[in-house]
C-alpha cells in the first residue's frame, strides 16, 4: 500500500482528559485530515510512467546490433565497419543498402541485418568421403577464404538469402570433396595429389559461383590432411620410412660419387699442373740453350771477323813491305847494303894476296846485278800468284 494515501493520526488523542476542557465538536476534530492538504494521489504514478518510458527508449537504443530483437524493433541501429546494412519490409528484401555507421528505420515494420563484405574465412569441419578403393576417410577441417562483393549484395541475398555461404561454400565443399575422393585412390588422395586439392577445390567453387552467384569471390582454400584408418596409416608410415631409407641410400651414393669425381678432378688437375710445370721448365731450358747457342754464334762471328781483320791487316802489311822492298832493290841500295855488310866484318886478312872478291869491283857489280834480277823475278812471281 502507498504510504502517501494513509490517514495521519488524530491530534486530540495527545490532549489532556476531557475533565479539563470540553471536547471539540466532531467536525473540528476531522479538520487536519481535509482532502486538499494531502498530495495528489496520481503524482507518484505519473513519475513512474515517465521513468518507464525513458527506460524503454534506452533499451530500444542500447540493445546490441546483433540482437534480432533490436534488428526488428529498434529505431536507431548501427552498421559495423566491413559490413553493409540490408533491410526487409514485410518479408520483402529492399534495394536499400547502407554503409557503416548509425542509421534510422521504422520499428516493427522494417527488419535489418548486417552483411559482411570484407574477407572472411569459413571453416567446414568433419567431411567424410570414400575413396575409389572403398576406404572411408575424413577431412577434419577445410578453410575457405571468400568475399561477397558489395555491388552484388542485393542480387545474392535476393536469390540465396543471408546464409548464402551455406549453399555455395559449406554444401559445395562437401559435394566437391566427395567427387574428388570417389575418383581417386587413397594413395593419390593422401600422398600423390594431395598438394593439388587446394587448387582443385578453389577452381570448382569459383567456377560455380561465377556461373550462378557472381558476387561471391573465392580467394583461397586450405585443406588439412585427412584422417585415415589407423592400420592404413601405419602402413603409410612404414612405406614412408622405407622410402626415406632409399632416399638416404641414394643420397649417400650421390655423395660418394661426388667425392670420387672430386678426387678424380683433383688428380687430373694436379697432373695437368705438373705437366704444365714440366713444359714450362723444358721451354725455359730450351730458351736458355738457344740463347747460349746464339751467344756462341755471335762470339764465333766476332772472333772470325777479328781474325779475318788481323789476317787482312798482316797480308796488307806484307804486301806493302814487299812493294817497298821491291822499290828498294836498286844497284845503289844493294851496293850500300853490301858495303855495310862488309864493313861490319871485323876480320883482317894478312898475306901477299888480298881476296879478289874484295878488290875486284867488276865482280862485285856483276854479283849485285844478278842478285837484283833474281829479286825482281821472285817479286814479280809473287805478285802474279797473289792476283
Short mmCIF file of C-alpha atoms in Angstrom, two decimals:
data_model
loop_
_atom_site.label_atom_id
_atom_site.label_comp_id
_atom_site.label_asym_id
_atom_site.label_seq_id
_atom_site.Cartn_x
_atom_site.Cartn_y
_atom_site.Cartn_z
CA UNK A 1 0.00 0.00 0.00
CA UNK A 2 1.23 3.54 -0.87
CA UNK A 3 2.27 5.45 2.31
CA UNK A 4 1.08 8.75 0.85
CA UNK A 5 -2.54 7.52 0.89
CA UNK A 6 -2.61 6.62 4.65
CA UNK A 7 -4.55 8.92 7.11
CA UNK A 8 -2.31 10.66 9.68
CA UNK A 9 -3.07 10.07 13.45
CA UNK A 10 -5.62 12.34 15.14
CA UNK A 11 -4.14 15.21 17.22
CA UNK A 12 -6.80 15.14 20.05
CA UNK A 13 -5.53 11.82 21.29
CA UNK A 14 -2.49 13.52 22.75
CA UNK A 15 -4.61 16.26 24.64
CA UNK A 16 -5.44 16.17 28.40
CA UNK A 17 -8.51 14.32 29.66
CA UNK A 18 -11.97 15.82 28.95
CA UNK A 19 -12.42 17.00 32.55
CA UNK A 20 -10.15 19.98 31.95
CA UNK A 21 -11.96 21.14 28.84
CA UNK A 22 -14.94 20.01 26.86
CA UNK A 23 -14.08 18.00 23.75
CA UNK A 24 -14.25 19.83 20.43
CA UNK A 25 -17.07 19.11 18.09
CA UNK A 26 -16.53 16.23 15.62
CA UNK A 27 -16.19 18.46 12.58
CA UNK A 28 -13.32 20.28 14.22
CA UNK A 29 -11.50 17.00 15.07
CA UNK A 30 -11.51 15.95 11.37
CA UNK A 31 -10.26 19.33 10.17
CA UNK A 32 -6.49 18.27 9.90
CA UNK A 33 -7.50 15.40 7.59
CA UNK A 34 -9.03 17.57 4.90
CA UNK A 35 -8.51 16.33 1.32
CA UNK A 36 -6.90 19.48 -0.19
CA UNK A 37 -4.00 19.28 2.31
CA UNK A 38 -2.88 15.80 1.11
CA UNK A 39 -0.63 15.32 -2.01
CA UNK A 40 -2.44 14.31 -5.20
CA UNK A 41 -2.71 10.54 -5.41
CA UNK A 42 -1.59 10.39 -9.15
CA UNK A 43 1.70 12.37 -8.80
CA UNK A 44 3.93 9.32 -7.99
CA UNK A 45 2.35 7.12 -10.65
CA UNK A 46 2.96 9.77 -13.36
CA UNK A 47 6.65 9.97 -12.48
CA UNK A 48 6.86 6.17 -12.66
CA UNK A 49 5.26 6.16 -16.10
CA UNK A 50 7.76 8.74 -17.40
CA UNK A 51 10.68 6.76 -15.93
CA UNK A 52 9.49 3.53 -17.52
CA UNK A 53 9.13 5.32 -20.85
CA UNK A 54 12.74 6.53 -20.75
CA UNK A 55 13.94 3.04 -19.78
CA UNK A 56 12.05 1.51 -22.71
CA UNK A 57 13.52 4.01 -25.17
CA UNK A 58 17.02 3.39 -23.78
CA UNK A 59 16.55 -0.34 -24.14
CA UNK A 60 15.48 0.08 -27.76
CA UNK A 61 18.56 2.17 -28.47
CA UNK A 62 21.20 0.39 -26.42
CA UNK A 63 20.42 -3.22 -27.32
CA UNK A 64 23.43 -4.59 -29.36
CA UNK A 65 23.16 -4.57 -33.14
CA UNK A 66 23.48 -8.35 -33.33
CA UNK A 67 20.29 -8.87 -31.37
CA UNK A 68 17.38 -9.99 -33.52
CA UNK A 69 15.05 -8.09 -31.21
CA UNK A 70 16.93 -4.88 -31.90
CA UNK A 71 17.02 -5.58 -35.63
CA UNK A 72 13.24 -5.83 -35.73
CA UNK A 73 12.02 -3.33 -33.16
CA UNK A 74 14.76 -0.70 -32.77
CA UNK A 75 14.64 2.72 -34.37
CA UNK A 76 18.36 3.56 -34.29
CA UNK A 77 20.77 0.84 -35.40
CA UNK A 78 24.50 0.60 -36.12
CA UNK A 79 26.18 -1.00 -39.17
CA UNK A 80 29.72 -2.15 -38.17
CA UNK A 81 32.79 -1.48 -40.27
CA UNK A 82 33.36 -4.04 -43.03
CA UNK A 83 29.59 -4.65 -43.34
CA UNK A 84 26.63 -3.16 -45.16
CA UNK A 85 23.08 -2.84 -43.90
CA UNK A 86 20.35 -4.85 -45.66
CA UNK A 87 16.62 -4.31 -44.96
CA UNK A 88 13.41 -6.31 -45.24
CA UNK A 89 9.94 -4.83 -45.04
CA UNK A 90 7.13 -7.25 -44.54
CA UNK A 91 9.48 -10.08 -45.52
CA UNK A 92 10.42 -8.46 -48.86
CA UNK A 93 14.05 -7.53 -49.46
CA UNK A 94 14.55 -3.82 -50.08
CA UNK A 95 17.10 -2.41 -52.50
CA UNK A 96 18.36 -0.02 -49.85
CA UNK A 97 21.99 -0.77 -48.90
CA UNK A 98 23.56 1.34 -46.14
CA UNK A 99 27.23 1.93 -45.31
CA UNK A 100 28.83 1.54 -41.86
CA UNK A 101 27.55 3.98 -39.23
CA UNK A 102 24.29 4.87 -37.44
CA UNK A 103 21.01 4.74 -39.36
CA UNK A 104 17.24 5.03 -38.63
CA UNK A 105 14.47 2.67 -39.63
CA UNK A 106 10.82 2.04 -38.88
CA UNK A 107 10.43 -0.27 -35.87
CA UNK A 108 8.17 -3.33 -36.04
CA UNK A 109 7.92 -2.91 -39.83
CA UNK A 110 11.48 -2.94 -41.21
CA UNK A 111 13.91 -5.72 -40.32
CA UNK A 112 17.69 -5.13 -40.63
CA UNK A 113 20.69 -7.47 -40.97
CA UNK A 114 24.43 -6.59 -41.29
CA UNK A 115 26.18 -8.43 -44.16
CA UNK A 116 29.98 -8.70 -44.24
CA UNK A 117 31.65 -7.53 -47.49
CA UNK A 118 35.30 -7.94 -46.42
CA UNK A 119 37.43 -11.08 -46.42
CA UNK A 120 36.04 -13.85 -44.24
CA UNK A 121 37.13 -17.42 -43.54
CA UNK A 122 34.52 -20.17 -43.43
CA UNK A 123 35.64 -23.39 -41.74
CA UNK A 124 33.96 -26.56 -42.97
CA UNK A 125 34.52 -29.39 -40.48
CA UNK A 126 34.13 -33.16 -40.47
CA UNK A 127 33.74 -34.03 -44.14
CA UNK A 128 33.54 -37.83 -44.63
CA UNK A 129 34.22 -39.29 -48.04
CA UNK A 130 35.04 -42.63 -49.64
CA UNK A 131 37.97 -43.22 -51.98
CA UNK A 132 37.83 -45.17 -55.23
CA UNK A 133 39.07 -48.25 -53.36
CA UNK A 134 36.28 -48.04 -50.78
CA UNK A 135 38.32 -46.67 -47.84
CA UNK A 136 36.46 -44.12 -45.71
CA UNK A 137 38.48 -41.06 -44.73
CA UNK A 138 37.52 -37.84 -43.01
CA UNK A 139 38.71 -34.29 -43.61
CA UNK A 140 38.62 -32.64 -40.20
CA UNK A 141 38.77 -29.04 -41.44
CA UNK A 142 38.75 -27.16 -44.72
CA UNK A 143 39.09 -23.38 -44.66
CA UNK A 144 37.63 -21.26 -47.46
CA UNK A 145 38.66 -17.62 -47.66
CA UNK A 146 35.96 -15.71 -49.56
CA UNK A 147 34.40 -12.31 -50.02
CA UNK A 148 31.00 -11.00 -51.07
CA UNK A 149 31.27 -8.08 -53.46
CA UNK A 150 29.37 -5.01 -52.38
CA UNK A 151 27.84 -4.46 -55.82
CA UNK A 152 26.25 -7.93 -55.75
CA UNK A 153 24.85 -7.93 -52.20
CA UNK A 154 21.25 -7.32 -53.22
CA UNK A 155 21.29 -9.89 -56.04
CA UNK A 156 22.99 -12.56 -53.93
CA UNK A 157 20.70 -12.14 -50.91
CA UNK A 158 17.64 -11.99 -53.16
CA UNK A 159 18.49 -15.38 -54.66
CA UNK A 160 20.14 -17.22 -51.75
CA UNK A 161 19.34 -15.32 -48.55
CA UNK A 162 21.62 -14.13 -45.76
CA UNK A 163 23.05 -17.63 -45.30
CA UNK A 164 24.24 -17.77 -48.90
CA UNK A 165 27.54 -19.35 -47.80
CA UNK A 166 25.70 -22.49 -46.65
CA UNK A 167 24.70 -23.14 -50.24
CA UNK A 168 27.84 -22.13 -52.10
CA UNK A 169 30.59 -22.92 -49.58
CA UNK A 170 29.61 -25.43 -46.90
CA UNK A 171 27.39 -27.71 -49.02
CA UNK A 172 29.54 -27.20 -52.10
CA UNK A 173 32.71 -28.23 -50.26
CA UNK A 174 31.06 -31.47 -49.14
CA UNK A 175 29.98 -32.21 -52.69
CA UNK A 176 33.33 -31.42 -54.34
CA UNK A 177 35.37 -33.36 -51.75
CA UNK A 178 33.22 -36.45 -52.24
CA UNK A 179 33.50 -36.11 -56.01
CA UNK A 180 37.26 -35.84 -55.76
CA UNK A 181 37.66 -38.80 -53.38
CA UNK A 182 35.41 -41.07 -55.43
CA UNK A 183 37.62 -40.63 -58.49
CA UNK A 184 41.00 -41.11 -56.75
CA UNK A 185 42.60 -43.86 -54.72
CA UNK A 186 43.74 -43.50 -51.14
CA UNK A 187 47.38 -43.27 -52.24
CA UNK A 188 46.51 -40.39 -54.55
CA UNK A 189 44.32 -38.53 -52.07
CA UNK A 190 46.64 -38.94 -49.12
CA UNK A 191 50.03 -38.53 -50.84
CA UNK A 192 50.29 -38.22 -54.62
CA UNK A 193 47.83 -35.43 -55.48
CA UNK A 194 47.17 -34.02 -52.03
CA UNK A 195 49.05 -30.85 -52.92
CA UNK A 196 46.59 -30.26 -55.78
CA UNK A 197 43.38 -30.49 -53.74
CA UNK A 198 43.53 -26.81 -52.68
CA UNK A 199 43.64 -25.53 -56.24
CA UNK A 200 41.05 -28.03 -57.48
CA UNK A 201 38.58 -27.05 -54.74
CA UNK A 202 39.18 -23.36 -55.37
CA UNK A 203 38.62 -23.74 -59.13
CA UNK A 204 35.48 -25.84 -58.62
CA UNK A 205 33.94 -23.39 -56.12
CA UNK A 206 34.84 -20.31 -58.14
CA UNK A 207 33.53 -21.85 -61.36
CA UNK A 208 30.04 -22.49 -59.96
CA UNK A 209 29.97 -19.18 -58.07
CA UNK A 210 30.92 -17.27 -61.22
CA UNK A 211 28.12 -19.00 -63.10
CA UNK A 212 25.32 -18.86 -60.53
CA UNK A 213 26.41 -16.36 -57.83
CA UNK A 214 28.90 -13.92 -59.39
CA UNK A 215 29.06 -11.78 -56.27
CA UNK A 216 30.94 -14.49 -54.31
CA UNK A 217 34.72 -14.41 -54.81
CA UNK A 218 36.79 -17.41 -53.64
CA UNK A 219 40.24 -16.21 -52.56
CA UNK A 220 41.86 -19.46 -51.40
CA UNK A 221 41.13 -22.92 -50.00
CA UNK A 222 43.22 -24.65 -47.32
CA UNK A 223 42.73 -28.41 -46.92
CA UNK A 224 44.15 -30.26 -43.92
CA UNK A 225 45.48 -33.80 -44.07
CA UNK A 226 42.57 -36.27 -43.92
CA UNK A 227 42.21 -38.78 -41.12
CA UNK A 228 42.58 -42.37 -42.35
CA UNK A 229 42.18 -45.73 -40.57
CA UNK A 230 44.94 -46.49 -38.08
CA UNK A 231 46.13 -49.70 -39.79
CA UNK A 232 46.44 -47.96 -43.14
CA UNK A 233 48.17 -45.03 -41.53
CA UNK A 234 50.81 -47.34 -40.02
CA UNK A 235 51.35 -48.91 -43.45
CA UNK A 236 51.86 -45.47 -44.95
CA UNK A 237 54.29 -44.59 -42.19
CA UNK A 238 56.28 -47.77 -42.85
CA UNK A 239 56.27 -47.05 -46.56
CA UNK A 240 57.48 -43.54 -45.86
CA UNK A 241 60.24 -44.88 -43.63
CA UNK A 242 61.38 -47.30 -46.35
CA UNK A 243 61.21 -44.55 -48.93
CA UNK A 244 63.24 -42.36 -46.64
CA UNK A 245 65.86 -45.08 -46.26
CA UNK A 246 66.04 -45.48 -50.02
CA UNK A 247 66.41 -41.75 -50.46
CA UNK A 248 69.14 -41.69 -47.82
CA UNK A 249 70.98 -44.53 -49.59
CA UNK A 250 70.64 -42.72 -52.91
CA UNK A 251 71.93 -39.52 -51.37
CA UNK A 252 74.88 -41.39 -49.83
CA UNK A 253 75.67 -42.92 -53.21
CA UNK A 254 75.49 -39.50 -54.81
CA UNK A 255 77.79 -38.13 -52.13
CA UNK A 256 80.29 -40.98 -52.67
CA UNK A 257 80.17 -40.45 -56.44
CA UNK A 258 80.60 -36.76 -55.94
CA UNK A 259 83.60 -37.32 -53.67
CA UNK A 260 85.16 -39.76 -56.19
CA UNK A 261 84.54 -37.32 -59.01
CA UNK A 262 86.06 -34.58 -56.90
CA UNK A 263 89.15 -36.69 -56.17
CA UNK A 264 89.45 -37.53 -59.88
CA UNK A 265 89.20 -33.90 -60.83
CA UNK A 266 91.79 -33.04 -58.19
CA UNK A 267 94.19 -35.74 -59.53
CA UNK A 268 93.66 -34.56 -63.10
CA UNK A 269 94.20 -31.01 -62.02
CA UNK A 270 97.39 -31.98 -60.16
CA UNK A 271 98.70 -33.94 -63.19
CA UNK A 272 97.88 -31.07 -65.51
CA UNK A 273 99.63 -28.72 -63.15
CA UNK A 274 102.76 -30.91 -63.06
CA UNK A 275 102.68 -31.31 -66.86
CA UNK A 276 102.36 -27.57 -67.28
CA UNK A 277 105.22 -27.01 -64.84
CA UNK A 278 107.42 -29.55 -66.70
CA UNK A 279 106.55 -27.96 -70.01
CA UNK A 280 107.39 -24.53 -68.66
CA UNK A 281 110.70 -25.81 -67.25
CA UNK A 282 111.54 -27.54 -70.55
CA UNK A 283 110.71 -24.43 -72.52
CA UNK A 284 112.83 -22.43 -70.13
CA UNK A 285 115.81 -24.78 -70.62
CA UNK A 286 115.36 -24.73 -74.39
CA UNK A 287 115.25 -20.98 -74.34
CA UNK A 288 118.41 -20.93 -72.22
CA UNK A 289 120.18 -23.33 -74.66
CA UNK A 290 119.01 -21.32 -77.64
CA UNK A 291 120.21 -18.15 -76.02
CA UNK A 292 123.61 -19.76 -75.29
CA UNK A 293 123.81 -21.02 -78.88
CA UNK A 294 123.03 -17.61 -80.27
CA UNK A 295 125.56 -16.08 -77.92
CA UNK A 296 128.24 -18.58 -79.04
CA UNK A 297 127.41 -17.89 -82.68
CA UNK A 298 127.76 -14.20 -82.09
CA UNK A 299 131.08 -14.77 -80.30
CA UNK A 300 132.31 -17.02 -83.17
CA UNK A 301 131.31 -14.45 -85.73
CA UNK A 302 133.08 -11.79 -83.74
CA UNK A 303 136.24 -13.96 -83.45
CA UNK A 304 136.13 -14.82 -87.14
CA UNK A 305 135.71 -11.22 -88.10
CA UNK A 306 138.53 -10.22 -85.76
CA UNK A 307 140.88 -12.91 -87.08
CA UNK A 308 139.97 -12.08 -90.65
CA UNK A 309 140.67 -8.46 -89.98
CA UNK A 310 144.06 -9.37 -88.45
CA UNK A 311 144.92 -11.65 -91.40
CA UNK A 312 143.90 -8.99 -93.87
CA UNK A 313 145.99 -6.48 -91.96
CA UNK A 314 149.06 -8.80 -91.96
CA UNK A 315 148.60 -9.53 -95.64
CA UNK A 316 148.29 -5.88 -96.43
CA UNK A 317 151.37 -5.16 -94.32
CA UNK A 318 153.45 -7.85 -96.01
CA UNK A 319 152.24 -6.76 -99.40
CA UNK A 320 153.18 -3.24 -98.72
CA UNK A 321 156.55 -4.36 -97.32
CA UNK A 322 157.11 -6.43 -100.46
CA UNK A 323 156.24 -3.46 -102.62
CA UNK A 324 158.54 -1.31 -100.54
CA UNK A 325 161.37 -3.87 -100.77
CA UNK A 326 160.84 -4.10 -104.49
CA UNK A 327 161.28 -0.40 -104.74
CA UNK A 328 164.41 -0.62 -102.56
CA UNK A 329 166.21 -3.29 -104.70
CA UNK A 330 168.31 -0.88 -106.77
CA UNK A 331 172.01 -1.32 -107.57
CA UNK A 332 172.90 1.58 -105.42
CA UNK A 333 170.91 0.27 -102.42
CA UNK A 334 172.33 -3.20 -102.82
CA UNK A 335 175.84 -1.80 -103.08
CA UNK A 336 175.23 0.17 -99.92
CA UNK A 337 173.99 -2.90 -98.13
CA UNK A 338 176.95 -4.89 -99.40
CA UNK A 339 179.36 -2.29 -98.16
CA UNK A 340 177.61 -2.12 -94.81
CA UNK A 341 177.79 -5.88 -94.53
CA UNK A 342 181.45 -5.98 -95.37
CA UNK A 343 182.20 -3.05 -93.15
CA UNK A 344 180.73 -4.85 -90.32
CA UNK A 345 183.13 -7.72 -90.75
CA UNK A 346 185.93 -7.42 -88.18
CA UNK A 347 188.16 -9.99 -89.82
CA UNK A 348 191.58 -8.77 -91.12
CA UNK A 349 193.32 -10.66 -93.87
CA UNK A 350 197.12 -10.85 -93.87
CA UNK A 351 199.27 -12.14 -96.73
CA UNK A 352 200.63 -11.45 -100.05
CA UNK A 353 197.27 -11.51 -101.84
CA UNK A 354 194.03 -9.91 -100.86
CA UNK A 355 190.93 -11.94 -101.96
CA UNK A 356 189.67 -10.98 -105.35
CA UNK A 357 186.20 -10.81 -104.00
CA UNK A 358 187.10 -7.77 -102.05
CA UNK A 359 189.18 -5.99 -104.64
CA UNK A 360 187.50 -6.88 -107.92
CA UNK A 361 184.85 -4.21 -108.34
CA UNK A 362 183.59 -5.68 -111.53
CA UNK A 363 182.92 -8.96 -109.85
CA UNK A 364 181.02 -7.09 -107.17
CA UNK A 365 178.97 -5.20 -109.72
CA UNK A 366 178.07 -8.35 -111.59
CA UNK A 367 177.08 -10.08 -108.39
CA UNK A 368 174.87 -7.22 -107.42
CA UNK A 369 173.18 -7.13 -110.80
CA UNK A 370 172.47 -10.85 -110.68
CA UNK A 371 171.03 -10.55 -107.21
CA UNK A 372 168.85 -7.61 -108.31
CA UNK A 373 167.45 -9.58 -111.24
CA UNK A 374 166.75 -12.59 -109.10
CA UNK A 375 164.86 -10.47 -106.56
CA UNK A 376 162.82 -8.79 -109.29
CA UNK A 377 161.90 -12.12 -110.79
CA UNK A 378 160.82 -13.50 -107.39
CA UNK A 379 158.79 -10.39 -106.61
CA UNK A 380 157.03 -10.49 -109.97
CA UNK A 381 156.21 -14.17 -109.48
CA UNK A 382 154.78 -13.48 -106.02
CA UNK A 383 152.62 -10.68 -107.41
CA UNK A 384 151.18 -12.94 -110.13
CA UNK A 385 150.37 -15.67 -107.62
CA UNK A 386 148.60 -13.20 -105.28
CA UNK A 387 146.39 -11.93 -108.05
#
